Structures are given as C-alpha cells and as structure tokens.
Amino acid sequence: MLARPLKYARPASVAEATALLRSHPGARPLAGGQSIVNVLKLRAAEVDALIDISRLEELRTIAATPDGGLELGAGVRYVELASAPLVRERLPIVADVADGLVDVQVRNRGTLGGNICLNDPTSNFPPLLVALGATIRIAGAGAERRSVPAGDFFVGPYRCALEPGELVHSVVLAPLGGDEGVGYQTLQLARDSWALARAAVWLRRDGDAIADARVVLGCLGPRPARQGAIEAALLGGGGGEASVSAAVAAPLEGIDAVGDSHASPEYRVEMARVYAKRAIHQALAQTEAPA
Amino acid sequence: MNDPETTHLVEVQINGERYERAVQARELLVHFIRDTLALKGTHIGCDTGNCGACTVLVDGQPMKSCMMLAVQADGLSLETVESLSPAGEELSDLQKAFNDQHAVQCGWCTPGMLMQAKALLERDPDPDVETIRRTLKGNICRCTGYVNIVRAVQQAAGQDVSAGIQQEARA
Ligand SMILES: Cc1cc2nc3c(=O)[nH]c(=O)nc-3n(C[C@H](O)[C@H](O)[C@H](O)COP(=O)(O)OP(=O)(O)OC[C@H]3O[C@@H](n4cnc5c(N)ncnc54)[C@H](O)[C@@H]3O)c2cc1C
Ligand code: FES
Ligand code: FES
C-alpha cells in the first residue's frame, strides 16, 4: 500500500535534525527504514514527516573508549558492526548478534539506533544491551547530551525513554574483564530468523563463585525482562550444572507471553528457562577458570 | 537548514545512466524504478521486506527496493537486473548458469536472486554451499526448492556441479 502523503528532510547535522524534530511534532527520524517504511505502508502510525539521519557521519562512528570499551554510533549499520575489527576484538558478542540479524539486505541498511528505538519484543539488541549494562547516549537540543542506562531505556513495546525532539546518539559499552562473560541464546525458526524466546546474560566470577549477574529474557513481554530471582539464585554459587538448573527454575518476572502459530505462551516460557540456562553456561565458559 | 518537503529532486545513477527526477517523499524506490523509469526487471513480491524479489544493488550492496524511499537513493549508484546483460547482448555467465541449472521456474524471485548472487560473487568469488544458502536467506523462491539456484551460483563461481543433486544432498 502507498504511504500517506509525507514530507522528508535530510539535515546536515545532529543539531539540525533535533531542531527539525522539535519544530515538526509529527516528524519521526528515519534511519535504515527497515521497520518504519513498513509502518508507513500500513499507515499504522501518524507520521507527517521523516527526518533522514542515516547519512549523518556523527552517528556513524565506532569508537574505542579510554577504559577499553566501545561507543557505537546509532547510525552504524548491522553489516558494519558485524565486520568492524574493533567490535570483534572488544565485544565479539555485539558483532555476532549483528551478523545474525534477518538477512543480507536488512543487515546492509538496519542500524543499531533503529533497532533499539523500535524495541519490538523480538528485537535482537534490547535484551543484549540490558544484559551488558549499556548506557544510551541521547542527543537533545543543540549540543545537549544526556545518558540513560539501557535498563531504563526500554519502556514498553515500541516505546523507549526518548522525549520528543530527541535522538539516540550512541550506545556506550563497558569493557569485559577476564572474570566476566556474556551469553546470548535464541530459540528461532531458522538461522538469522524470527525469535520465539531469547536470553541474554552477563556475569562476573570472583574466584569460585558467581559475584554478579544480569539475566534478561526477550520476546516474552513488553520489554526486556531482568530476572532478579534467577540472578539472586546464581550469586555465590559455583555455576555447576545443578545450581544453574535450580536457578533458572526460580519465579520469572516481567513476563506476559503471547502465543501465535509458532508457539504457545507456555512453550515460550519453558524454552526461555532452557535458553537462559544455556546462556549462563555460555557466559561462564568465558570467565577465567577459578584458581 | 532545509524544511521537510513533499517533493524532492533526486539524482541517481542506475546501470551507469544518470537520471534526475522529481519524486514524492512517500514514493518507494521500487515504484520509482519500475513506474517512473520503466525498468520493469525489478519485481515486487510481498511489499513488506520479506521476499527479496525487489533486491537491487545500492552502491554495490543488496538492498530491498520496497524498503527504501526513492528520495533515499539521491546521489547513490544503483544496479538492477537489466545491468547484467544489456538489451541485444548475450546473457551474462551468471544468467546462463541460472538457465543451465533450471534455477528459474515462474521467474518472480529471479531478478532479486541474480542481484544477490552477483554481489556475493563479487565479495567472495568461491563461496561454499553454506555461504551461498545463508546469503540467499533474504530471497524467497516458492517454486524451485532452492537446490538448482544454489547450483547455478556454484556454476557461476566456476565450481564443479556435475556431481548432481543427490550427491550434494548426501554431502
Ligand atoms: C523481514 C524483516 C524481518 C525482521 N526481523 C527482525 C528480527 O528478527 N529482529 C530484529 O531485531 N529486527 C528485525 N527486523 C527489523 C530490523 O532489524 C530493523 O532494521 C530495525 O528494527 C530498525 O532499524 P532501522 O535502522 O531500519 O530503523 P528505522 O526503520 O529507520 O526506524 C525504526 C524506528 O526507530 C526510530 N529511530 C531510528 N533511529 C533513531 C535514532 N537514532 N533516534 C531516535 N529514533 C530513531 C524511527 O523513527 C522509527 O520509529 C526485521 C525487518 C524486516 C524487514
Ligand atoms: S517486494 Fe520487497 S522484499 Fe518482497
Ligand atoms: S522461480 Fe518462482 S518464485 Fe522462484
């Protein structure tokens, strides 16, 4: 279907883009377009104008932070995340997740910023960024910037903590220490395909014991869901098979699973526990072996 | 700073030719290619970004032209299926391979498959079967069952496909 009549602008800077968004309340940013173009065709949202941010060099940088982490511009495309040596070296999980998104064509256009701003329950990056404890840097008026922890950024389905006129500028990721590990496991229809249940895990080991953990489930509710009870059950444990199995049996939080032709809600929740367990073992395997 | 406008003048390079046209902001790139420029080789299958029939190369990279606005192609260089063998000339090796391997039935997916395959072979002139299959994931074919398409890409890469389908299935 044809979209409603629409206006378009391609500003030359982030400051111009946020100014246009402020002065045109019906305007929305256009990044890779791999979601919003379909929204326009379906006439599913009232969009009067698109502000094309996809060519803004300020948003397209992959930078090393002094602490050994990464700052990833919102406009960096999946294909670029997947192939950047710096991302591979510092946080290979980010490159792997980008490389497993949808298909070649979507990877050639879709952006990190678009992925997290859409925040569909099945979106690949939101649970990972919550597990990694990422910081979302937001551009406001002029040179104004503010930061929001990923855990607070994802508000609900298709909603995030942006105020009108704001843009996601970049995603800041802390480095992974040798005693830390990350796991990301998805039940999906096929490789690179639609997800039915997803778990993302970050943890830190101190000697024999798990000292800190973030366990996040995706696809099962309005936003990536931190699992406080699973995390609490892991702490102090050695990460053995029996203790991890017991931990993932803890009561789940923030879950409101819906079923479809692929899987019932009950099946998704059951599988989420299985994939959480696998993600925990994946993360543990990356931590330094206890002395 | 330019305010948002409904109509834009775009300049694109398509198959080596320069086009300058006024477009509506809401116009999809695939409609611009097919209807405005009358390059009908590029197909529309699903119009939802799922099937890949509309795949064209944008600055050498495969993208779905139903998931881009025409105005987003401003200043860029595009290749469509027509570029593979200009009218009146012989088919390219890639097209011949599709023909030889019976990789075309109804032909709806073919323009997208060809452009995806062309980009793959430019990146990776000797891809393994797994790479070919994974690369074609964003191109749906409802006729062939894909085996012949994979073999056509192998033939175009100069690989030996004489061993036949059964052998490939066993490998
Ligand atoms: C067939 C198909 C299957 C898909 N399957 C999956 C999947 O399994 N998993 C998955 O994660 N994704 C999937 N996607 C979506 C894809 O990853 C999109 O690329 C992504 O959701 C949006 O990124 P984009 O850059 O294309 O953003 P756009 O479509 O341009 O924008 C998406 C939204 O974010 C806003 N936005 C974009 N950038 C910013 C910014 N910097 N600041 C503020 N707002 C911004 C836009 O205004 C819009 O509301 C699929 C897409 C297709 C076509
Ligand atoms: S018509 Fe564009 S992906 Fe199907
Ligand atoms: S040949 Fe008919 S869809 Fe591929």
Short mmCIF file of C-alpha atoms and ligand atoms in Angstrom, two decimals:
data_model
loop_
_atom_site.label_atom_id
_atom_site.label_comp_id
_atom_site.label_asym_id
_atom_site.label_seq_id
_atom_site.Cartn_x
_atom_site.Cartn_y
_atom_site.Cartn_z
CA MET A 1 0.00 0.00 0.00
CA LEU A 2 1.12 3.54 -0.61
CA ALA A 3 2.07 5.61 2.41
CA ARG A 4 0.09 8.75 3.23
CA PRO A 5 1.50 11.93 1.71
CA LEU A 6 4.64 12.69 3.57
CA LYS A 7 7.39 15.23 3.94
CA TYR A 8 11.10 14.48 4.04
CA ALA A 9 14.24 16.33 5.03
CA ARG A 10 17.88 15.33 5.15
CA PRO A 11 19.55 17.63 7.70
CA ALA A 12 23.32 18.07 7.68
CA SER A 13 23.96 17.64 11.41
CA VAL A 14 22.55 16.10 14.56
CA ALA A 15 21.75 19.60 15.86
CA GLU A 16 19.75 20.34 12.71
CA ALA A 17 17.97 17.00 12.95
CA THR A 18 16.88 17.55 16.55
CA ALA A 19 15.81 21.13 15.69
CA LEU A 20 13.61 19.81 12.87
CA LEU A 21 12.14 17.14 15.15
CA ARG A 22 11.30 19.80 17.72
CA SER A 23 9.72 22.17 15.23
CA HIS A 24 7.71 19.41 13.49
CA PRO A 25 5.88 17.38 16.14
CA GLY A 26 4.55 14.91 13.54
CA ALA A 27 8.05 14.12 12.30
CA ARG A 28 9.99 10.95 13.04
CA PRO A 29 13.62 10.01 12.48
CA LEU A 30 14.37 7.78 9.51
CA ALA A 31 17.42 5.55 9.97
CA GLY A 32 17.71 2.29 7.99
CA GLY A 33 13.99 2.35 7.27
CA GLN A 34 13.73 -1.43 7.66
CA SER A 35 10.86 -1.05 10.11
CA ILE A 36 9.45 2.43 9.64
CA VAL A 37 8.91 2.06 5.88
CA ASN A 38 6.55 -0.84 6.62
CA VAL A 39 4.84 1.23 9.33
CA LEU A 40 4.23 3.93 6.72
CA LYS A 41 2.85 1.46 4.18
CA LEU A 42 0.45 0.05 6.77
CA ARG A 43 -0.46 3.59 7.82
CA ALA A 44 -0.06 2.21 11.33
CA ALA A 45 1.20 5.48 12.81
CA GLU A 46 0.57 9.15 12.18
CA VAL A 47 3.81 10.29 10.59
CA ASP A 48 3.79 13.63 8.75
CA ALA A 49 7.48 13.92 8.02
CA LEU A 50 10.65 11.86 8.05
CA ILE A 51 13.94 13.34 9.18
CA ASP A 52 16.62 11.26 7.47
CA ILE A 53 19.51 10.74 9.89
CA SER A 54 21.03 7.81 8.01
CA ARG A 55 23.87 9.79 6.43
CA LEU A 56 24.93 11.78 9.50
CA GLU A 57 28.61 10.97 9.96
CA GLU A 58 28.37 11.98 13.65
CA LEU A 59 26.13 8.97 14.22
CA ARG A 60 28.15 6.56 12.12
CA THR A 61 31.32 6.13 14.16
CA ILE A 62 32.63 3.10 16.02
CA ALA A 63 35.00 4.41 18.68
CA ALA A 64 37.24 2.86 21.32
CA THR A 65 36.60 4.37 24.76
CA PRO A 66 39.61 5.05 27.02
CA ASP A 67 38.52 2.39 29.54
CA GLY A 68 38.74 -0.32 26.86
CA GLY A 69 35.04 -0.30 25.93
CA LEU A 70 33.18 0.89 22.86
CA GLU A 71 30.99 3.77 21.79
CA LEU A 72 28.80 2.72 18.87
CA GLY A 73 27.02 5.42 16.87
CA ALA A 74 23.25 5.00 16.49
CA GLY A 75 23.58 5.12 12.70
CA VAL A 76 26.07 2.27 12.43
CA ARG A 77 24.59 -0.46 10.26
CA TYR A 78 24.44 -4.13 11.27
CA VAL A 79 26.86 -5.09 8.49
CA GLU A 80 29.37 -2.59 9.83
CA LEU A 81 29.02 -3.83 13.43
CA ALA A 82 29.47 -7.39 12.23
CA SER A 83 32.66 -6.67 10.34
CA ALA A 84 34.41 -3.98 12.44
CA PRO A 85 37.69 -5.38 13.84
CA LEU A 86 37.37 -3.18 16.94
CA VAL A 87 33.95 -4.65 17.81
CA ARG A 88 35.19 -8.20 17.11
CA GLU A 89 38.16 -7.63 19.40
CA ARG A 90 36.46 -5.89 22.33
CA LEU A 91 32.89 -7.26 22.39
CA PRO A 92 32.54 -10.09 19.87
CA ILE A 93 29.00 -10.81 21.05
CA VAL A 94 27.85 -7.49 19.56
CA ALA A 95 29.35 -8.43 16.19
CA ASP A 96 27.75 -11.89 16.38
CA VAL A 97 24.29 -10.52 17.17
CA ALA A 98 24.55 -8.00 14.31
CA ASP A 99 25.70 -10.77 11.97
CA GLY A 100 22.70 -12.93 12.91
CA LEU A 101 20.08 -10.31 12.07
CA VAL A 102 17.49 -11.20 9.42
CA ASP A 103 19.29 -11.29 6.06
CA VAL A 104 21.94 -9.62 3.92
CA GLN A 105 19.64 -6.84 2.71
CA VAL A 106 18.40 -5.87 6.18
CA ARG A 107 21.96 -6.03 7.56
CA ASN A 108 23.04 -3.63 4.81
CA ARG A 109 20.56 -0.96 5.94
CA GLY A 110 19.35 -1.62 9.51
CA THR A 111 21.01 0.38 12.29
CA LEU A 112 21.76 -0.13 15.97
CA GLY A 113 19.81 3.03 16.85
CA GLY A 114 16.78 1.94 14.82
CA ASN A 115 16.86 -1.50 16.39
CA ILE A 116 16.70 -0.19 19.95
CA CYS A 117 14.26 2.65 19.23
CA LEU A 118 11.79 0.26 17.60
CA ASN A 119 12.01 -2.01 20.66
CA ASP A 120 9.78 -4.73 19.28
CA PRO A 121 9.63 -7.59 21.81
CA THR A 122 11.54 -9.75 19.30
CA SER A 123 14.22 -7.13 18.56
CA ASN A 124 17.70 -8.61 18.89
CA PHE A 125 19.65 -5.83 20.60
CA PRO A 126 17.50 -4.65 23.53
CA PRO A 127 17.99 -7.73 25.77
CA LEU A 128 21.71 -7.83 24.97
CA LEU A 129 22.21 -4.16 25.85
CA VAL A 130 20.35 -4.57 29.16
CA ALA A 131 22.48 -7.62 30.00
CA LEU A 132 25.68 -5.74 29.09
CA GLY A 133 24.64 -2.78 31.27
CA ALA A 134 24.98 -0.44 28.28
CA THR A 135 24.46 3.31 28.50
CA ILE A 136 22.31 5.00 25.87
CA ARG A 137 23.56 8.49 24.95
CA ILE A 138 20.78 10.77 23.79
CA ALA A 139 21.10 13.96 21.72
CA GLY A 140 18.75 16.81 22.65
CA ALA A 141 18.69 20.45 21.58
CA GLY A 142 21.95 21.79 20.18
CA ALA A 143 24.95 20.10 21.74
CA GLU A 144 22.94 18.81 24.72
CA ARG A 145 23.52 15.14 25.61
CA ARG A 146 22.09 13.00 28.36
CA SER A 147 22.61 9.35 29.26
CA VAL A 148 20.14 6.66 30.26
CA PRO A 149 21.02 3.14 31.44
CA ALA A 150 19.74 0.51 28.99
CA GLY A 151 17.74 -0.99 31.85
CA ASP A 152 15.60 2.19 31.94
CA PHE A 153 15.61 2.94 28.21
CA PHE A 154 13.23 0.21 27.06
CA VAL A 155 9.85 1.35 28.34
CA GLY A 156 7.38 -0.91 26.56
CA PRO A 157 6.71 -2.42 23.17
CA TYR A 158 7.66 0.18 20.54
CA ARG A 159 8.39 2.70 23.28
CA CYS A 160 11.65 3.95 24.72
CA ALA A 161 12.74 6.72 27.06
CA LEU A 162 13.16 9.42 24.39
CA GLU A 163 11.48 12.80 24.81
CA PRO A 164 10.02 14.48 21.72
CA GLY A 165 12.80 16.05 19.68
CA GLU A 166 15.49 13.69 20.96
CA LEU A 167 17.62 11.20 19.06
CA VAL A 168 19.67 8.27 20.19
CA HIS A 169 23.24 9.38 19.60
CA SER A 170 25.23 6.31 20.57
CA VAL A 171 25.48 3.23 22.75
CA VAL A 172 28.33 3.09 25.26
CA LEU A 173 29.57 -0.32 26.37
CA ALA A 174 31.98 -1.07 29.21
CA PRO A 175 34.87 -3.42 28.51
CA LEU A 176 34.60 -7.05 29.53
CA GLY A 177 37.05 -8.09 32.23
CA GLY A 178 38.71 -11.50 32.15
CA ASP A 179 36.49 -12.63 35.01
CA GLU A 180 33.34 -11.61 33.08
CA GLY A 181 31.38 -13.45 30.40
CA VAL A 182 28.37 -12.90 28.14
CA GLY A 183 25.82 -15.36 26.83
CA TYR A 184 23.15 -14.86 24.17
CA GLN A 185 20.88 -17.72 23.16
CA THR A 186 17.78 -17.64 20.99
CA LEU A 187 15.10 -20.11 20.06
CA GLN A 188 14.34 -19.14 16.48
CA LEU A 189 12.55 -20.55 13.47
CA ALA A 190 15.78 -20.86 11.50
CA ARG A 191 19.22 -19.30 11.41
CA ASP A 192 19.06 -15.44 11.31
CA SER A 193 15.31 -15.76 11.68
CA TRP A 194 12.40 -14.69 13.86
CA ALA A 195 12.84 -15.31 17.59
CA LEU A 196 10.38 -17.16 19.84
CA ALA A 197 12.34 -16.88 23.09
CA ARG A 198 15.65 -15.26 23.92
CA ALA A 199 18.02 -14.99 26.88
CA ALA A 200 20.96 -12.62 27.33
CA VAL A 201 23.29 -12.99 30.30
CA TRP A 202 26.25 -11.09 31.70
CA LEU A 203 28.07 -12.34 34.78
CA ARG A 204 31.25 -11.87 36.77
CA ARG A 205 33.07 -14.55 38.66
CA ASP A 206 35.14 -13.92 41.77
CA GLY A 207 37.31 -16.97 42.37
CA ASP A 208 34.98 -19.98 42.56
CA ALA A 209 31.76 -18.04 42.95
CA ILE A 210 29.50 -16.01 40.71
CA ALA A 211 29.80 -12.50 42.17
CA ASP A 212 27.41 -10.55 39.95
CA ALA A 213 24.92 -11.38 37.19
CA ARG A 214 22.33 -9.86 34.88
CA VAL A 215 19.90 -12.33 33.33
CA VAL A 216 17.50 -10.86 30.76
CA LEU A 217 14.72 -12.55 28.80
CA GLY A 218 13.43 -11.28 25.46
CA CYS A 219 10.30 -11.99 23.35
CA LEU A 220 8.17 -12.77 26.40
CA GLY A 221 6.83 -9.42 27.49
CA PRO A 222 6.57 -5.70 26.80
CA ARG A 223 10.28 -5.06 27.40
CA PRO A 224 13.49 -6.98 28.02
CA ALA A 225 12.87 -8.53 31.43
CA ARG A 226 15.59 -8.66 34.11
CA GLN A 227 15.23 -11.83 36.17
CA GLY A 228 16.04 -10.80 39.72
CA ALA A 229 15.19 -14.16 41.28
CA ILE A 230 17.38 -16.10 38.85
CA GLU A 231 20.22 -13.62 39.39
CA ALA A 232 19.89 -13.90 43.19
CA ALA A 233 19.91 -17.69 42.98
CA LEU A 234 23.13 -17.64 40.94
CA LEU A 235 25.09 -15.36 43.28
CA GLY A 236 27.61 -17.11 45.46
CA GLY A 237 27.15 -20.38 43.57
CA GLY A 238 29.88 -22.06 41.60
CA GLY A 239 27.96 -22.24 38.32
CA GLY A 240 27.76 -26.03 38.30
CA GLU A 241 25.09 -27.84 36.26
CA ALA A 242 22.79 -28.50 39.24
CA SER A 243 22.99 -24.98 40.68
CA VAL A 244 22.31 -23.33 37.30
CA SER A 245 19.33 -25.65 36.69
CA ALA A 246 17.95 -24.74 40.09
CA ALA A 247 18.50 -21.02 39.45
CA VAL A 248 16.57 -20.94 36.15
CA ALA A 249 13.62 -22.63 37.87
CA ALA A 250 13.14 -19.50 40.03
CA PRO A 251 9.96 -17.44 39.59
CA LEU A 252 10.09 -15.27 36.44
CA GLU A 253 9.47 -11.52 36.43
CA GLY A 254 8.03 -9.11 33.84
CA ILE A 255 6.66 -11.89 31.65
CA ASP A 256 3.45 -11.57 29.61
CA ALA A 257 3.98 -14.10 26.85
CA VAL A 258 1.62 -14.30 23.90
CA GLY A 259 1.21 -17.28 21.61
CA ASP A 260 0.99 -17.47 17.85
CA SER A 261 1.03 -20.10 15.12
CA HIS A 262 4.64 -20.94 16.01
CA ALA A 263 4.49 -21.47 19.76
CA SER A 264 2.13 -21.26 22.71
CA PRO A 265 2.91 -18.85 25.56
CA GLU A 266 3.61 -21.80 27.89
CA TYR A 267 6.11 -23.30 25.46
CA ARG A 268 7.90 -19.96 25.04
CA VAL A 269 8.25 -19.53 28.81
CA GLU A 270 9.50 -23.09 29.26
CA MET A 271 12.01 -22.61 26.46
CA ALA A 272 13.11 -19.26 27.90
CA ARG A 273 14.30 -21.13 31.01
CA VAL A 274 16.21 -23.63 28.83
CA TYR A 275 17.82 -20.83 26.80
CA ALA A 276 18.63 -18.87 29.98
CA LYS A 277 20.48 -21.91 31.27
CA ARG A 278 22.43 -22.24 28.02
CA ALA A 279 23.27 -18.53 28.04
CA ILE A 280 24.52 -18.77 31.63
CA HIS A 281 26.80 -21.69 30.73
CA GLN A 282 27.99 -19.81 27.63
CA ALA A 283 28.89 -16.81 29.82
CA LEU A 284 30.56 -18.95 32.49
CA ALA A 285 32.74 -20.65 29.89
CA GLN A 286 34.29 -17.26 29.06
CA THR A 287 35.28 -16.40 32.61
CA GLU A 288 38.75 -17.22 33.86
CA ALA A 289 38.89 -20.68 35.35
CA PRO A 290 38.85 -20.44 39.15
CA ALA A 291 42.34 -20.74 40.64
CA MET B 1 18.58 24.20 7.05
CA ASN B 2 16.01 22.71 4.68
CA ASP B 3 12.50 22.26 6.00
CA PRO B 4 10.75 18.94 5.29
CA GLU B 5 9.20 18.99 1.81
CA THR B 6 6.74 16.76 -0.03
CA THR B 7 8.57 16.80 -3.37
CA HIS B 8 12.29 16.37 -3.94
CA LEU B 9 14.60 16.45 -6.89
CA VAL B 10 16.73 13.31 -6.87
CA GLU B 11 19.71 12.38 -8.95
CA VAL B 12 20.61 8.71 -9.21
CA GLN B 13 22.91 6.65 -11.31
CA ILE B 14 21.19 3.46 -12.48
CA ASN B 15 23.10 0.89 -14.51
CA GLY B 16 25.59 3.59 -15.44
CA GLU B 17 22.98 6.05 -16.62
CA ARG B 18 22.24 9.30 -14.78
CA TYR B 19 18.60 10.12 -14.01
CA GLU B 20 17.27 13.31 -12.48
CA ARG B 21 13.60 13.32 -11.49
CA ALA B 22 11.22 14.96 -9.07
CA VAL B 23 9.81 12.39 -6.62
CA GLN B 24 7.19 12.41 -3.90
CA ALA B 25 8.71 11.78 -0.47
CA ARG B 26 6.39 8.81 0.04
CA GLU B 27 7.37 7.11 -3.22
CA LEU B 28 9.11 3.76 -2.78
CA LEU B 29 12.34 3.17 -4.66
CA VAL B 30 10.86 0.10 -6.35
CA HIS B 31 7.97 2.15 -7.75
CA PHE B 32 10.41 4.79 -8.95
CA ILE B 33 12.47 2.15 -10.75
CA ARG B 34 9.51 0.30 -12.26
CA ASP B 35 6.94 3.00 -12.92
CA THR B 36 8.86 6.26 -13.32
CA LEU B 37 11.89 4.84 -15.12
CA ALA B 38 10.05 1.87 -16.71
CA LEU B 39 12.77 -0.57 -15.69
CA LYS B 40 10.41 -3.50 -15.16
CA GLY B 41 13.06 -6.14 -14.47
CA THR B 42 12.93 -5.49 -10.73
CA HIS B 43 9.92 -7.29 -9.25
CA ILE B 44 7.59 -6.60 -6.35
CA GLY B 45 6.63 -9.72 -4.41
CA CYS B 46 5.48 -9.05 -0.88
CA ASP B 47 5.91 -5.28 -0.47
CA THR B 48 6.77 -5.95 3.19
CA GLY B 49 10.52 -6.54 3.09
CA ASN B 50 10.22 -10.29 3.41
CA CYS B 51 10.71 -11.85 -0.04
CA GLY B 52 13.68 -10.10 -1.65
CA ALA B 53 12.19 -10.05 -5.18
CA CYS B 54 12.82 -6.29 -5.28
CA THR B 55 16.52 -6.59 -4.36
CA VAL B 56 18.78 -4.16 -6.20
CA LEU B 57 22.38 -3.16 -5.56
CA VAL B 58 22.84 0.22 -3.91
CA ASP B 59 26.48 1.30 -4.08
CA GLY B 60 27.19 -2.40 -4.70
CA GLN B 61 25.24 -3.72 -1.71
CA PRO B 62 21.99 -5.72 -1.99
CA MET B 63 19.02 -3.86 -0.54
CA LYS B 64 15.26 -4.30 -0.83
CA SER B 65 13.93 -1.50 -3.00
CA CYS B 66 10.46 -1.83 -1.44
CA MET B 67 12.04 -0.92 1.92
CA MET B 68 13.63 2.31 0.69
CA LEU B 69 12.13 5.61 -0.37
CA ALA B 70 13.20 6.86 -3.79
CA VAL B 71 14.45 10.05 -2.17
CA GLN B 72 16.86 7.97 -0.06
CA ALA B 73 18.65 6.90 -3.25
CA ASP B 74 19.56 10.51 -4.05
CA GLY B 75 23.21 10.73 -5.05
CA LEU B 76 23.71 6.97 -4.98
CA SER B 77 24.58 4.44 -7.63
CA LEU B 78 22.19 1.56 -8.32
CA GLU B 79 22.32 -1.63 -10.32
CA THR B 80 19.23 -3.54 -11.37
CA VAL B 81 18.86 -6.86 -13.17
CA GLU B 82 18.89 -5.05 -16.52
CA SER B 83 22.59 -4.31 -15.94
CA LEU B 84 23.52 -7.99 -16.18
CA SER B 85 23.11 -8.16 -19.94
CA PRO B 86 22.23 -5.02 -21.83
CA ALA B 87 19.41 -5.48 -24.38
CA GLY B 88 20.53 -7.30 -27.52
CA GLU B 89 23.65 -8.67 -25.89
CA GLU B 90 24.37 -12.20 -24.72
CA LEU B 91 23.36 -13.31 -21.25
CA SER B 92 25.99 -12.94 -18.55
CA ASP B 93 27.65 -16.07 -17.14
CA LEU B 94 25.50 -15.78 -14.01
CA GLN B 95 22.29 -15.65 -16.05
CA LYS B 96 23.48 -18.55 -18.24
CA ALA B 97 24.16 -20.55 -15.09
CA PHE B 98 20.57 -19.96 -13.89
CA ASN B 99 19.39 -21.13 -17.30
CA ASP B 100 21.67 -24.19 -17.41
CA GLN B 101 20.75 -25.32 -13.90
CA HIS B 102 16.99 -24.79 -14.31
CA ALA B 103 17.13 -22.28 -11.48
CA VAL B 104 14.12 -20.39 -12.87
CA GLN B 105 10.53 -21.56 -12.86
CA CYS B 106 7.96 -18.75 -12.65
CA GLY B 107 10.81 -16.27 -12.52
CA TRP B 108 9.33 -13.98 -9.90
CA CYS B 109 12.24 -14.28 -7.49
CA THR B 110 14.88 -14.35 -10.22
CA PRO B 111 15.84 -10.65 -10.51
CA GLY B 112 16.44 -10.47 -6.77
CA MET B 113 18.28 -13.80 -6.71
CA LEU B 114 20.55 -12.68 -9.52
CA MET B 115 21.44 -9.39 -7.89
CA GLN B 116 22.07 -11.06 -4.54
CA ALA B 117 24.23 -13.69 -6.25
CA LYS B 118 26.14 -11.06 -8.20
CA ALA B 119 27.03 -9.18 -5.01
CA LEU B 120 28.02 -12.41 -3.28
CA LEU B 121 30.38 -13.46 -6.06
CA GLU B 122 31.98 -10.03 -6.07
CA ARG B 123 32.63 -10.31 -2.31
CA ASP B 124 33.54 -13.96 -2.32
CA PRO B 125 34.38 -15.42 -5.76
CA ASP B 126 34.46 -19.02 -4.47
CA PRO B 127 31.74 -19.35 -1.79
CA ASP B 128 30.94 -22.69 -0.17
CA VAL B 129 27.40 -24.08 -0.30
CA GLU B 130 26.67 -22.99 3.26
CA THR B 131 27.65 -19.40 2.44
CA ILE B 132 25.51 -19.41 -0.70
CA ARG B 133 22.47 -20.74 1.18
CA ARG B 134 22.84 -18.28 4.03
CA THR B 135 23.33 -15.37 1.62
CA LEU B 136 20.14 -16.25 -0.24
CA LYS B 137 18.13 -16.31 3.01
CA GLY B 138 16.61 -12.93 2.20
CA ASN B 139 15.40 -14.13 -1.20
CA ILE B 140 12.37 -16.38 -1.15
CA CYS B 141 11.60 -18.76 -4.01
CA ARG B 142 8.27 -20.51 -3.94
CA CYS B 143 8.95 -22.72 -6.99
CA THR B 144 12.38 -24.28 -7.24
CA GLY B 145 13.15 -25.55 -3.76
CA TYR B 146 16.43 -23.61 -3.97
CA VAL B 147 18.68 -26.55 -4.89
CA ASN B 148 19.00 -25.50 -8.51
CA ILE B 149 19.53 -21.88 -7.56
CA VAL B 150 22.41 -22.84 -5.27
CA ARG B 151 23.87 -24.96 -8.06
CA ALA B 152 23.54 -22.07 -10.51
CA VAL B 153 25.53 -19.83 -8.17
CA GLN B 154 28.13 -22.60 -7.85
CA GLN B 155 28.36 -22.89 -11.63
CA ALA B 156 28.77 -19.13 -11.94
CA ALA B 157 31.60 -19.37 -9.39
CA GLY B 158 33.31 -21.91 -11.64
CA GLN B 159 32.67 -24.80 -9.27
CA ASP B 160 32.05 -28.33 -10.49
CA VAL B 161 28.34 -29.09 -10.27
CA SER B 162 28.38 -32.16 -12.48
CA ALA B 163 28.16 -34.43 -9.40
CA GLY B 164 24.42 -33.81 -9.27
CA ILE B 165 21.81 -33.04 -6.71
CA GLN B 166 21.82 -36.38 -4.88
CA GLN B 167 25.48 -36.13 -4.08
CA GLU B 168 25.03 -32.63 -2.75
CA ALA B 169 22.19 -33.75 -0.51
CA ARG B 170 24.36 -36.54 0.92
CA ALA B 171 27.39 -34.28 1.50
C1 LIG C 1 11.73 -9.03 7.04
C2 LIG C 1 12.24 -8.36 8.29
C3 LIG C 1 12.47 -9.11 9.42
C4 LIG C 1 12.98 -8.52 10.58
N1 LIG C 1 13.25 -9.30 11.67
C5 LIG C 1 13.87 -8.76 12.76
C6 LIG C 1 14.30 -9.56 13.85
O1 LIG C 1 14.11 -10.79 13.89
N2 LIG C 1 14.93 -8.94 14.89
C7 LIG C 1 15.17 -7.59 14.90
O2 LIG C 1 15.76 -7.09 15.85
N3 LIG C 1 14.77 -6.81 13.88
C8 LIG C 1 14.12 -7.36 12.82
N4 LIG C 1 13.72 -6.54 11.77
C9 LIG C 1 13.81 -5.08 11.93
C10 LIG C 1 15.15 -4.53 11.50
O3 LIG C 1 16.16 -5.00 12.37
C11 LIG C 1 15.14 -3.02 11.52
O4 LIG C 1 16.28 -2.64 10.82
C12 LIG C 1 15.15 -2.33 12.86
O5 LIG C 1 14.05 -2.69 13.64
C13 LIG C 1 15.04 -0.83 12.73
O6 LIG C 1 16.26 -0.31 12.35
P1 LIG C 1 16.32 0.75 11.18
O7 LIG C 1 17.66 1.37 11.25
O8 LIG C 1 15.91 0.11 9.92
O9 LIG C 1 15.27 1.83 11.71
P2 LIG C 1 14.02 2.58 11.05
O10 LIG C 1 13.07 1.64 10.46
O11 LIG C 1 14.52 3.70 10.21
O12 LIG C 1 13.41 3.22 12.38
C14 LIG C 1 12.76 2.43 13.36
C15 LIG C 1 12.19 3.36 14.46
O13 LIG C 1 13.23 3.94 15.23
C16 LIG C 1 13.24 5.35 15.15
N5 LIG C 1 14.66 5.72 15.12
C17 LIG C 1 15.62 5.20 14.31
N6 LIG C 1 16.84 5.67 14.65
C18 LIG C 1 16.66 6.52 15.69
C19 LIG C 1 17.53 7.31 16.49
N7 LIG C 1 18.87 7.33 16.30
N8 LIG C 1 16.99 8.05 17.48
C20 LIG C 1 15.65 8.04 17.70
N9 LIG C 1 14.78 7.31 16.99
C21 LIG C 1 15.28 6.55 15.99
C22 LIG C 1 12.45 5.68 13.90
O14 LIG C 1 11.83 6.94 13.99
C23 LIG C 1 11.43 4.56 13.90
O15 LIG C 1 10.37 4.85 14.76
C24 LIG C 1 13.21 -7.12 10.60
C25 LIG C 1 12.96 -6.34 9.45
C26 LIG C 1 12.48 -6.95 8.30
C27 LIG C 1 12.23 -6.11 7.09
S1 FES C 2 8.82 -6.94 -2.58
FE1 FES C 2 10.47 -6.11 -1.48
S2 FES C 2 11.01 -7.71 -0.16
FE2 FES C 2 9.25 -8.51 -1.15
S1 FES C 3 11.04 -19.32 -9.67
FE1 FES C 3 9.05 -18.90 -8.95
S2 FES C 3 9.46 -17.88 -7.08
FE2 FES C 3 11.41 -18.55 -7.67
#
